[in-house]
Structure formats: structure tokens, C-alpha cells
mmCIF file of C-alpha atoms and ligand atoms in Angstrom:
data_model
loop_
_atom_site.group_PDB
_atom_site.id
_atom_site.type_symbol
_atom_site.label_atom_id
_atom_site.label_comp_id
_atom_site.label_asym_id
_atom_site.label_seq_id
_atom_site.Cartn_x
_atom_site.Cartn_y
_atom_site.Cartn_z
ATOM 1 C CA UNK A 4 -26.865 4.396 -18.096
ATOM 2 C CA UNK A 5 -24.668 6.250 -15.349
ATOM 3 C CA UNK A 6 -20.832 5.885 -15.328
ATOM 4 C CA UNK A 7 -21.117 3.134 -12.505
ATOM 5 C CA UNK A 8 -23.312 1.030 -14.533
ATOM 6 C CA UNK A 9 -21.606 1.303 -17.451
ATOM 7 C CA UNK A 10 -18.476 0.386 -15.891
ATOM 8 C CA UNK A 11 -19.916 -2.670 -14.244
ATOM 9 C CA UNK A 12 -21.719 -3.737 -17.682
ATOM 10 C CA UNK A 13 -18.283 -3.479 -19.458
ATOM 11 C CA UNK A 14 -16.840 -5.573 -16.534
ATOM 12 C CA UNK A 15 -19.222 -8.305 -16.851
ATOM 13 C CA UNK A 16 -18.624 -8.170 -20.630
ATOM 14 C CA UNK A 17 -14.998 -8.422 -20.672
ATOM 15 C CA UNK A 18 -14.459 -10.565 -17.579
ATOM 16 C CA UNK A 19 -12.633 -7.989 -15.807
ATOM 17 C CA UNK A 20 -12.119 -7.225 -12.186
ATOM 18 C CA UNK A 21 -11.258 -4.024 -10.550
ATOM 19 C CA UNK A 22 -8.547 -3.884 -7.287
ATOM 20 C CA UNK A 23 -8.891 -0.903 -5.505
ATOM 21 C CA UNK A 24 -6.389 0.298 -2.754
ATOM 22 C CA UNK A 25 -7.937 2.115 0.187
ATOM 23 C CA UNK A 26 -5.944 5.428 -0.714
ATOM 24 C CA UNK A 27 -8.208 5.626 -3.942
ATOM 25 C CA UNK A 28 -10.930 8.273 -4.407
ATOM 26 C CA UNK A 29 -13.683 6.547 -2.241
ATOM 27 C CA UNK A 30 -16.380 6.648 -5.191
ATOM 28 C CA UNK A 31 -14.365 3.985 -6.854
ATOM 29 C CA UNK A 32 -15.397 1.436 -4.341
ATOM 30 C CA UNK A 33 -18.768 1.310 -6.148
ATOM 31 C CA UNK A 34 -17.221 -0.398 -9.032
ATOM 32 C CA UNK A 35 -14.519 -2.415 -7.045
ATOM 33 C CA UNK A 36 -14.558 -5.909 -6.582
ATOM 34 C CA UNK A 37 -11.856 -6.128 -3.778
ATOM 35 C CA UNK A 38 -10.593 -2.995 -1.960
ATOM 36 C CA UNK A 39 -7.522 -3.199 0.691
ATOM 37 C CA UNK A 40 -4.229 -3.032 1.271
ATOM 38 C CA UNK A 41 -1.018 -3.958 -0.864
ATOM 39 C CA UNK A 42 -0.783 -7.378 0.574
ATOM 40 C CA UNK A 43 -4.449 -8.454 -0.129
ATOM 41 C CA UNK A 44 -4.686 -6.804 -3.251
ATOM 42 C CA UNK A 45 -1.539 -8.757 -4.379
ATOM 43 C CA UNK A 46 -3.225 -12.009 -3.274
ATOM 44 C CA UNK A 47 -6.403 -11.169 -5.112
ATOM 45 C CA UNK A 48 -4.427 -10.480 -8.323
ATOM 46 C CA UNK A 49 -2.578 -13.904 -7.798
ATOM 47 C CA UNK A 50 -6.047 -15.820 -7.404
ATOM 48 C CA UNK A 51 -8.687 -14.079 -9.784
ATOM 49 C CA UNK A 52 -9.668 -16.071 -12.939
ATOM 50 C CA UNK A 53 -10.781 -12.723 -14.867
ATOM 51 C CA UNK A 54 -9.046 -11.766 -18.396
ATOM 52 C CA UNK A 55 -8.565 -8.192 -17.305
ATOM 53 C CA UNK A 56 -7.197 -6.720 -14.281
ATOM 54 C CA UNK A 57 -7.706 -3.066 -13.534
ATOM 55 C CA UNK A 58 -5.928 -1.730 -10.893
ATOM 56 C CA UNK A 59 -7.223 1.186 -9.113
ATOM 57 C CA UNK A 60 -3.755 1.874 -7.508
ATOM 58 C CA UNK A 61 -0.366 3.315 -8.217
ATOM 59 C CA UNK A 62 2.151 2.062 -10.770
ATOM 60 C CA UNK A 63 3.856 -0.372 -8.609
ATOM 61 C CA UNK A 64 0.795 -2.151 -7.550
ATOM 62 C CA UNK A 65 -0.475 -2.788 -11.216
ATOM 63 C CA UNK A 66 3.395 -4.159 -12.068
ATOM 64 C CA UNK A 67 2.943 -6.497 -8.976
ATOM 65 C CA UNK A 68 -0.389 -7.656 -10.401
ATOM 66 C CA UNK A 69 1.146 -8.338 -13.710
ATOM 67 C CA UNK A 70 4.179 -10.144 -12.182
ATOM 68 C CA UNK A 71 1.635 -12.281 -10.410
ATOM 69 C CA UNK A 72 -0.854 -12.983 -13.063
ATOM 70 C CA UNK A 73 1.546 -12.427 -16.072
ATOM 71 C CA UNK A 74 -1.224 -13.738 -18.775
ATOM 72 C CA UNK A 75 -3.801 -11.401 -17.855
ATOM 73 C CA UNK A 76 -4.085 -8.101 -19.179
ATOM 74 C CA UNK A 77 -3.464 -5.507 -16.408
ATOM 75 C CA UNK A 78 -4.590 -1.801 -16.827
ATOM 76 C CA UNK A 79 -3.753 1.308 -14.969
ATOM 77 C CA UNK A 80 -6.780 3.609 -15.364
ATOM 78 C CA UNK A 81 -4.406 6.832 -15.082
ATOM 79 C CA UNK A 82 -0.692 6.438 -16.008
ATOM 80 C CA UNK A 83 0.124 9.520 -14.025
ATOM 81 C CA UNK A 84 -0.301 7.402 -10.825
ATOM 82 C CA UNK A 85 3.372 6.787 -9.693
ATOM 83 C CA UNK A 86 4.741 6.375 -6.226
ATOM 84 C CA UNK A 87 7.239 9.035 -5.081
ATOM 85 C CA UNK A 88 8.907 6.646 -2.600
ATOM 86 C CA UNK A 89 9.123 3.699 -5.271
ATOM 87 C CA UNK A 90 10.603 6.011 -7.662
ATOM 88 C CA UNK A 91 13.304 7.175 -5.242
ATOM 89 C CA UNK A 92 15.383 3.603 -5.999
ATOM 90 C CA UNK A 93 16.391 2.156 -9.199
ATOM 91 C CA UNK A 94 18.536 -0.661 -10.001
ATOM 92 C CA UNK A 95 21.978 1.374 -10.245
ATOM 93 C CA UNK A 96 21.217 2.781 -6.768
ATOM 94 C CA UNK A 97 20.179 -0.579 -5.302
ATOM 95 C CA UNK A 98 23.341 -2.023 -6.575
ATOM 96 C CA UNK A 99 25.167 0.604 -4.891
ATOM 97 C CA UNK A 100 23.051 0.043 -1.850
ATOM 98 C CA UNK A 101 24.230 -3.855 -1.611
ATOM 99 C CA UNK A 102 27.926 -2.903 -2.629
ATOM 100 C CA UNK A 103 28.247 -0.808 0.528
ATOM 101 C CA UNK A 104 26.628 -3.740 2.663
ATOM 102 C CA UNK A 105 27.939 -7.012 0.993
ATOM 103 C CA UNK A 106 26.523 -10.435 1.584
ATOM 104 C CA UNK A 107 23.202 -9.533 3.033
ATOM 105 C CA UNK A 108 19.976 -10.703 2.473
ATOM 106 C CA UNK A 109 17.776 -7.813 0.778
ATOM 107 C CA UNK A 110 14.181 -7.104 1.700
ATOM 108 C CA UNK A 111 12.340 -4.746 -0.567
ATOM 109 C CA UNK A 112 9.165 -3.150 0.332
ATOM 110 C CA UNK A 113 6.491 -3.758 -2.240
ATOM 111 C CA UNK A 114 6.396 0.007 -3.031
ATOM 112 C CA UNK A 115 9.283 -0.613 -5.557
ATOM 113 C CA UNK A 116 9.625 -1.171 -9.270
ATOM 114 C CA UNK A 117 9.539 -4.504 -10.797
ATOM 115 C CA UNK A 118 13.126 -4.013 -11.966
ATOM 116 C CA UNK A 119 14.480 -3.370 -8.297
ATOM 117 C CA UNK A 120 12.065 -6.588 -7.148
ATOM 118 C CA UNK A 121 13.708 -8.553 -9.554
ATOM 119 C CA UNK A 122 17.118 -7.749 -7.729
ATOM 120 C CA UNK A 123 16.264 -8.334 -4.428
ATOM 121 C CA UNK A 124 15.743 -11.602 -2.237
ATOM 122 C CA UNK A 125 12.380 -11.274 -0.729
ATOM 123 C CA UNK A 126 9.581 -8.668 -0.801
ATOM 124 C CA UNK A 127 7.329 -7.662 1.897
ATOM 125 C CA UNK A 128 4.429 -5.019 2.689
ATOM 126 C CA UNK A 129 3.783 -3.053 5.465
ATOM 127 C CA UNK A 130 1.387 -5.499 6.853
ATOM 128 C CA UNK A 131 3.804 -8.383 6.980
ATOM 129 C CA UNK A 132 7.548 -6.832 7.148
ATOM 130 C CA UNK A 133 8.174 -7.843 10.705
ATOM 131 C CA UNK A 134 7.138 -11.478 9.810
ATOM 132 C CA UNK A 135 9.035 -11.388 6.550
ATOM 133 C CA UNK A 136 12.389 -10.159 8.187
ATOM 134 C CA UNK A 137 12.119 -12.720 10.919
ATOM 135 C CA UNK A 138 11.318 -15.261 8.563
ATOM 136 C CA UNK A 139 14.999 -14.666 7.343
ATOM 137 C CA UNK A 140 16.669 -15.908 10.547
ATOM 138 C CA UNK A 141 19.312 -13.651 10.513
ATOM 139 C CA UNK A 142 20.778 -10.936 12.463
ATOM 140 C CA UNK A 143 21.268 -8.245 10.023
ATOM 141 C CA UNK A 144 19.374 -7.385 6.693
ATOM 142 C CA UNK A 145 19.244 -4.695 3.994
ATOM 143 C CA UNK A 146 15.832 -2.994 3.611
ATOM 144 C CA UNK A 147 14.781 -1.071 0.712
ATOM 145 C CA UNK A 148 13.480 1.935 -0.069
ATOM 146 C CA UNK A 149 11.587 3.102 2.864
ATOM 147 C CA UNK A 150 13.898 4.240 5.730
ATOM 148 C CA UNK A 151 10.972 4.629 8.025
ATOM 149 C CA UNK A 152 9.540 1.054 7.694
ATOM 150 C CA UNK A 153 12.693 -0.651 7.942
ATOM 151 C CA UNK A 154 13.569 0.991 11.359
ATOM 152 C CA UNK A 155 10.144 0.237 12.615
ATOM 153 C CA UNK A 156 10.598 -3.397 11.927
ATOM 154 C CA UNK A 157 14.058 -3.180 13.771
ATOM 155 C CA UNK A 158 12.280 -2.202 16.902
ATOM 156 C CA UNK A 159 9.911 -4.960 16.695
ATOM 157 C CA UNK A 160 12.442 -7.625 16.486
ATOM 158 C CA UNK A 161 15.211 -8.329 18.951
ATOM 159 C CA UNK A 162 18.580 -8.544 17.661
ATOM 160 C CA UNK A 163 17.982 -7.782 13.994
ATOM 161 C CA UNK A 164 20.012 -4.864 12.858
ATOM 162 C CA UNK A 165 17.840 -3.290 9.721
ATOM 163 C CA UNK A 166 20.316 -1.306 7.251
ATOM 164 C CA UNK A 167 17.988 0.960 5.385
ATOM 165 C CA UNK A 168 17.755 2.685 1.976
ATOM 166 C CA UNK A 169 17.107 6.433 2.370
ATOM 167 C CA UNK A 170 13.687 6.416 0.554
ATOM 168 C CA UNK A 171 10.693 8.060 2.184
ATOM 169 C CA UNK A 172 6.892 8.670 1.617
ATOM 170 C CA UNK A 173 6.613 12.578 1.496
ATOM 171 C CA UNK A 174 2.950 12.254 2.179
ATOM 172 C CA UNK A 175 3.339 10.244 5.492
ATOM 173 C CA UNK A 176 6.521 12.634 6.370
ATOM 174 C CA UNK A 177 4.110 15.448 6.334
ATOM 175 C CA UNK A 178 2.767 14.312 9.653
ATOM 176 C CA UNK A 179 4.701 16.055 12.493
ATOM 177 C CA UNK A 180 5.073 15.044 16.231
ATOM 178 C CA UNK A 181 3.465 18.613 16.718
ATOM 179 C CA UNK A 182 0.390 17.269 14.845
ATOM 180 C CA UNK A 183 0.279 14.179 17.464
ATOM 181 C CA UNK A 184 0.399 16.634 20.375
ATOM 182 C CA UNK A 185 -2.125 18.806 19.101
ATOM 183 C CA UNK A 186 -4.486 15.827 18.519
ATOM 184 C CA UNK A 187 -3.746 14.652 21.960
ATOM 185 C CA UNK A 188 -4.972 18.100 23.526
ATOM 186 C CA UNK A 189 -8.262 18.322 21.120
ATOM 187 C CA UNK A 190 -9.149 14.647 21.327
ATOM 188 C CA UNK A 191 -8.117 13.670 24.655
ATOM 189 C CA UNK A 192 -10.338 10.584 24.536
ATOM 190 C CA UNK A 193 -9.224 9.221 20.873
ATOM 191 C CA UNK A 194 -6.606 6.553 20.110
ATOM 192 C CA UNK A 195 -3.750 7.538 17.613
ATOM 193 C CA UNK A 196 -3.418 5.090 14.920
ATOM 194 C CA UNK A 197 -0.376 5.288 12.525
ATOM 195 C CA UNK A 198 1.117 3.788 9.457
ATOM 196 C CA UNK A 199 4.714 2.421 9.635
ATOM 197 C CA UNK A 200 5.676 4.743 6.687
ATOM 198 C CA UNK A 201 5.526 7.748 9.364
ATOM 199 C CA UNK A 202 8.457 9.341 11.000
ATOM 200 C CA UNK A 203 10.070 7.187 13.707
ATOM 201 C CA UNK A 204 9.388 9.812 16.090
ATOM 202 C CA UNK A 205 5.479 10.097 15.022
ATOM 203 C CA UNK A 206 5.243 6.359 15.066
ATOM 204 C CA UNK A 207 6.754 6.212 18.936
ATOM 205 C CA UNK A 208 3.873 8.483 20.047
ATOM 206 C CA UNK A 209 1.011 6.870 18.265
ATOM 207 C CA UNK A 210 -1.282 4.182 20.184
ATOM 208 C CA UNK A 211 -1.147 1.789 17.580
ATOM 209 C CA UNK A 212 1.181 1.396 14.294
ATOM 210 C CA UNK A 213 0.086 -0.781 11.287
ATOM 211 C CA UNK A 214 -0.733 -1.207 7.846
ATOM 212 C CA UNK A 215 -3.829 0.367 6.457
ATOM 213 C CA UNK A 216 -5.644 -2.900 6.973
ATOM 214 C CA UNK A 217 -4.250 -3.223 10.308
ATOM 215 C CA UNK A 218 -5.477 0.306 11.285
ATOM 216 C CA UNK A 219 -8.704 -0.563 9.659
ATOM 217 C CA UNK A 220 -9.186 -3.773 11.652
ATOM 218 C CA UNK A 221 -8.054 -2.401 15.013
ATOM 219 C CA UNK A 222 -10.478 0.630 14.701
ATOM 220 C CA UNK A 223 -13.500 -1.680 13.924
ATOM 221 C CA UNK A 224 -12.612 -4.098 16.749
ATOM 222 C CA UNK A 225 -11.635 -1.529 19.381
ATOM 223 C CA UNK A 226 -14.415 -0.198 22.072
ATOM 224 C CA UNK A 227 -13.202 3.148 22.050
ATOM 225 C CA UNK A 228 -15.564 5.806 19.797
ATOM 226 C CA UNK A 229 -12.849 8.074 18.487
ATOM 227 C CA UNK A 230 -9.800 7.695 16.559
ATOM 228 C CA UNK A 231 -7.127 10.017 14.920
ATOM 229 C CA UNK A 232 -5.681 8.515 11.796
ATOM 230 C CA UNK A 233 -1.929 9.230 10.851
ATOM 231 C CA UNK A 234 -2.316 7.675 7.194
ATOM 232 C CA UNK A 235 -3.792 8.719 3.677
ATOM 233 C CA UNK A 236 -7.256 10.406 3.686
ATOM 234 C CA UNK A 237 -8.790 7.485 1.946
ATOM 235 C CA UNK A 238 -8.507 5.336 5.081
ATOM 236 C CA UNK A 239 -10.679 7.875 6.850
ATOM 237 C CA UNK A 240 -13.142 8.236 4.482
ATOM 238 C CA UNK A 241 -13.845 4.579 4.483
ATOM 239 C CA UNK A 242 -13.887 4.128 8.053
ATOM 240 C CA UNK A 243 -16.161 6.952 8.344
ATOM 241 C CA UNK A 244 -18.532 5.655 5.583
ATOM 242 C CA UNK A 245 -18.484 2.108 7.540
ATOM 243 C CA UNK A 246 -19.090 3.889 10.683
ATOM 244 C CA UNK A 247 -22.313 5.230 9.191
ATOM 245 C CA UNK A 248 -23.292 2.285 7.085
ATOM 246 C CA UNK A 249 -22.969 -0.200 9.945
ATOM 247 C CA UNK A 250 -24.022 2.038 13.073
ATOM 248 C CA UNK A 251 -20.533 1.759 14.908
ATOM 249 C CA UNK A 252 -20.982 4.986 16.410
ATOM 250 C CA UNK A 253 -17.314 5.749 15.980
ATOM 251 C CA UNK A 254 -15.503 9.058 14.528
ATOM 252 C CA UNK A 255 -12.244 9.200 12.647
ATOM 253 C CA UNK A 256 -10.205 12.406 12.196
ATOM 254 C CA UNK A 257 -7.571 12.688 9.804
ATOM 255 C CA UNK A 258 -4.357 13.835 11.942
ATOM 256 C CA UNK A 259 -3.793 16.557 9.465
ATOM 257 C CA UNK A 260 -5.862 17.757 6.179
ATOM 258 C CA UNK A 261 -2.633 17.572 3.968
ATOM 259 C CA UNK A 262 -2.283 13.814 4.157
ATOM 260 C CA UNK A 263 -3.575 13.050 0.810
ATOM 261 C CA UNK A 264 -1.175 11.367 -1.613
ATOM 262 C CA UNK A 265 -1.899 12.994 -4.779
ATOM 263 C CA UNK A 266 -0.481 10.266 -7.073
ATOM 264 C CA UNK A 267 -3.122 7.850 -5.253
ATOM 265 C CA UNK A 268 -5.993 10.335 -6.277
ATOM 266 C CA UNK A 269 -5.292 10.711 -10.185
ATOM 267 C CA UNK A 270 -7.640 7.601 -11.072
ATOM 268 C CA UNK A 271 -11.224 8.553 -11.797
ATOM 269 C CA UNK A 272 -14.174 6.761 -12.646
ATOM 270 C CA UNK A 273 -14.297 8.116 -15.868
ATOM 271 C CA UNK A 274 -10.385 7.038 -16.314
ATOM 272 C CA UNK A 275 -11.586 3.429 -15.454
ATOM 273 C CA UNK A 276 -14.485 3.466 -17.992
ATOM 274 C CA UNK A 277 -11.862 4.848 -20.548
ATOM 275 C CA UNK A 278 -9.377 2.042 -19.780
ATOM 276 C CA UNK A 279 -12.036 -0.699 -19.891
ATOM 277 C CA UNK A 280 -13.481 0.462 -23.191
ATOM 278 C CA UNK A 281 -10.358 1.000 -25.177
ATOM 279 C CA UNK A 282 -7.961 -1.442 -22.985
ATOM 280 C CA UNK A 283 -5.225 1.417 -23.064
ATOM 281 C CA UNK A 284 -2.926 1.782 -20.633
ATOM 282 C CA UNK A 285 -1.697 -1.841 -20.068
ATOM 283 C CA UNK A 286 1.368 -2.843 -17.972
ATOM 284 C CA UNK A 287 3.863 -4.436 -19.997
ATOM 285 C CA UNK A 288 7.179 -6.074 -18.522
ATOM 286 C CA UNK A 289 9.970 -8.001 -19.744
ATOM 287 C CA UNK A 290 9.545 -11.652 -19.481
ATOM 288 C CA UNK A 291 12.954 -11.965 -17.569
ATOM 289 C CA UNK A 292 11.839 -9.008 -15.089
ATOM 290 C CA UNK A 293 8.563 -10.822 -14.357
ATOM 291 C CA UNK A 294 10.300 -14.224 -13.626
ATOM 292 C CA UNK A 295 13.145 -12.812 -11.105
ATOM 293 C CA UNK A 296 10.452 -10.144 -9.579
ATOM 294 C CA UNK A 297 7.804 -13.207 -9.066
ATOM 295 C CA UNK A 298 10.637 -15.177 -6.972
ATOM 296 C CA UNK A 299 10.726 -12.306 -4.442
ATOM 297 C CA UNK A 300 6.837 -11.827 -4.385
ATOM 298 C CA UNK A 301 6.368 -15.521 -4.317
ATOM 299 C CA UNK A 302 8.575 -16.040 -1.216
ATOM 300 C CA UNK A 303 6.866 -13.178 0.525
ATOM 301 C CA UNK A 304 3.480 -14.727 -0.044
ATOM 302 C CA UNK A 305 4.815 -18.225 1.441
ATOM 303 C CA UNK A 306 6.912 -16.688 4.355
ATOM 304 C CA UNK A 307 3.802 -14.463 5.301
ATOM 305 C CA UNK A 308 1.329 -16.965 4.693
ATOM 306 C CA UNK A 309 -0.443 -16.366 7.944
ATOM 307 C CA UNK A 310 -1.965 -12.906 7.212
HETATM 308 P P1 13P B 20 -0.495 -0.549 2.398
HETATM 309 O O1 13P B 20 0.392 -1.879 2.047
HETATM 310 O O2 13P B 20 -0.490 -0.334 4.103
HETATM 311 O O3 13P B 20 -1.476 -0.921 1.481
HETATM 312 O O4 13P B 20 0.271 0.770 1.944
HETATM 313 C C1 13P B 20 0.801 1.039 0.725
HETATM 314 C C2 13P B 20 1.477 2.577 0.741
HETATM 315 O O5 13P B 20 1.579 2.905 -0.364
HETATM 316 C C3 13P B 20 1.318 3.198 1.813
HETATM 317 O O6 13P B 20 1.742 4.514 1.576
HETATM 318 FE FE1 SF4 B 21 3.891 6.273 -2.583
HETATM 319 FE FE2 SF4 B 21 3.497 7.388 -0.086
HETATM 320 FE FE3 SF4 B 21 1.486 7.742 -2.096
HETATM 321 FE FE4 SF4 B 21 1.760 5.410 -0.695
HETATM 322 S S1 SF4 B 21 1.263 7.413 0.289
HETATM 323 S S2 SF4 B 21 1.656 5.406 -2.737
HETATM 324 S S3 SF4 B 21 4.308 5.496 -0.359
HETATM 325 S S4 SF4 B 21 3.724 8.562 -2.312
#
């Protein structure tokens, strides 16, 4: 039996599902039940009736799955899979941020720890951030930890001031305006699609800005044939695979060869097999934290129900 067969067999025996973020190594799709962005995977984690969830993603994503399905065993194949942005804010820093800007609703990007989520009013992902901030019906909000996503949301709404914490994604910030200019010159026919975690100046120059899922949907629907992608390499790999598989005859080019999130690439098929066999690398969370963090995720799922 090869690795994929072994994993699939164990999955059945143990009633497990594998949820995979689209920045993961592409071979993981072969054993995955659901592949997508943070919002989609959160919804799948809440819905599944499996006994075990293996989360092929980063730590905060597995924590979110645990928050949404607290009775299930949630396993992270490789415990080194952190998120540098999520680690930029802890409860103490969040309290300081709130104290400096008192009496404002706090929106937290899903790329944050469970403890931070527990201290925020509502959660969001890059797919629904605009919708979530809008749903608060207020003209001023605090947004943490990603300053660029928060500022991008502000440009999409009239008369809402978004005060942002100074966190960022080091991978997306590797994309420079020079990369966009170079791509325009090299691929004049191509559309440039960017993630809102990119620097504001990069987002301004892109043809389309959206979450990983929105980028993939836009590219699939568009009648253009060539696209430069300004987000993590996993998205480009999947788009090129699907283009071949379904004869889209479209070409997807990674804006710059360094746009790889090292933390997203830790999980391997070997790790998945190991975690399924041993049930090691379980995500555990304090009951209190689960209850409080769940409120902010549930509010998001309710307010952002259209996506
Ligand atoms: P999505 O919410 O678009 O899946 O992005 C998650 C992420 O970590 C982006 O860097
Ligand atoms: Fe975190 Fe950035 Fe990696 Fe996404 S790409 S998981 S925000 S470090």
C-alpha cells in the first residue's frame, strides 16, 4: 500500500476527515475531504460528523476547528505549523491596543490565537472581512492583527474608520510594487490578482483583490487566459492543476518565486499518516477559551452568512 492508500484506509477506519488549506503542499489534496480557504474550512469543521479532524493547515486554523467542534479530536499533522501574523498579537498586546482606543468594537482576523479571539467581539476571514465590519453598523472599529487587511476593508466602506493593530504577513509583504510593474511589462495580457494581506500599494495596483477562494473563483470565471497571482504558491499550483485537468487553457504565474509561506509547507503526507496512526499532535484548549472564542466565530458565521 502506498502512503495515500494507507491514509485513506485509516481515515475510514477511524471516521476521520482531512481539511486542507489551499496553501498546503498540493499532494495533500489527494487525501483531503475538503480543500479551501479559512472560511470554507471553518464551516466544514463546524458541520462534519467525523470523530477526528486532521487539519492540514496552520495552528490557528486547527484551533478554530477545535473551537467549532469541541467534542471532536482535532489533530495538526506537524506542530511547527504556526502563523507568523497570528503570533504578532497576544492577549496583553490586544488589551493595550483596546486601552488606547476604548469603547470600540473589536474585529479579529481569524489568523489569531484562540485566546485573542476570546477577547474580541467578532471574527472575520479575508473572504468576509468587509461584510463583517459593515454588519457592525458603526463608523469606527478596531481591527487586529493584520493592518493591511484592515486598511483594505476601510477602502471598501464609506465612512468607516478602521483602526488597525500593526501586524502583517511576512510572506505577502514580500510582494513589492516593483513585482507588479515587472509583471505588467512581462505579461501585458495578464490580469493581476492579489490577496488583501498584500501591502496597500500592491493591492492598489492589482486588477482584483480577494481571498484565496475569491481569487480562484475569479480566475476560473474570467474569460482571460493569463493571470499573475499575488498570493501564496499553493493557490497557483492548484489553479494550474485544475486548468490542465478541466481544459481551461489558462496560465497562472506566481508573482515572485519567493511567495511561499514556510509554515504552511511543514505538513507532509508522512506527518498526516503519523498523526492519524498515533493520534498525537492533538489540539487542546481551555473550556472557557473555547466558549468565549466560539462567540466571536459564531457571530461571524451568522453575520457573514451570504458567502
Ligand atoms: P484565506 O482566509 O484567504 O484562506 O487566507 C488565509 C491566510 O493565512 C492568508 O495568508
Ligand atoms: Fe500566516 Fe502569512 Fe502564512 Fe497566511 S501566509 S499562514 S498569514 S504567515
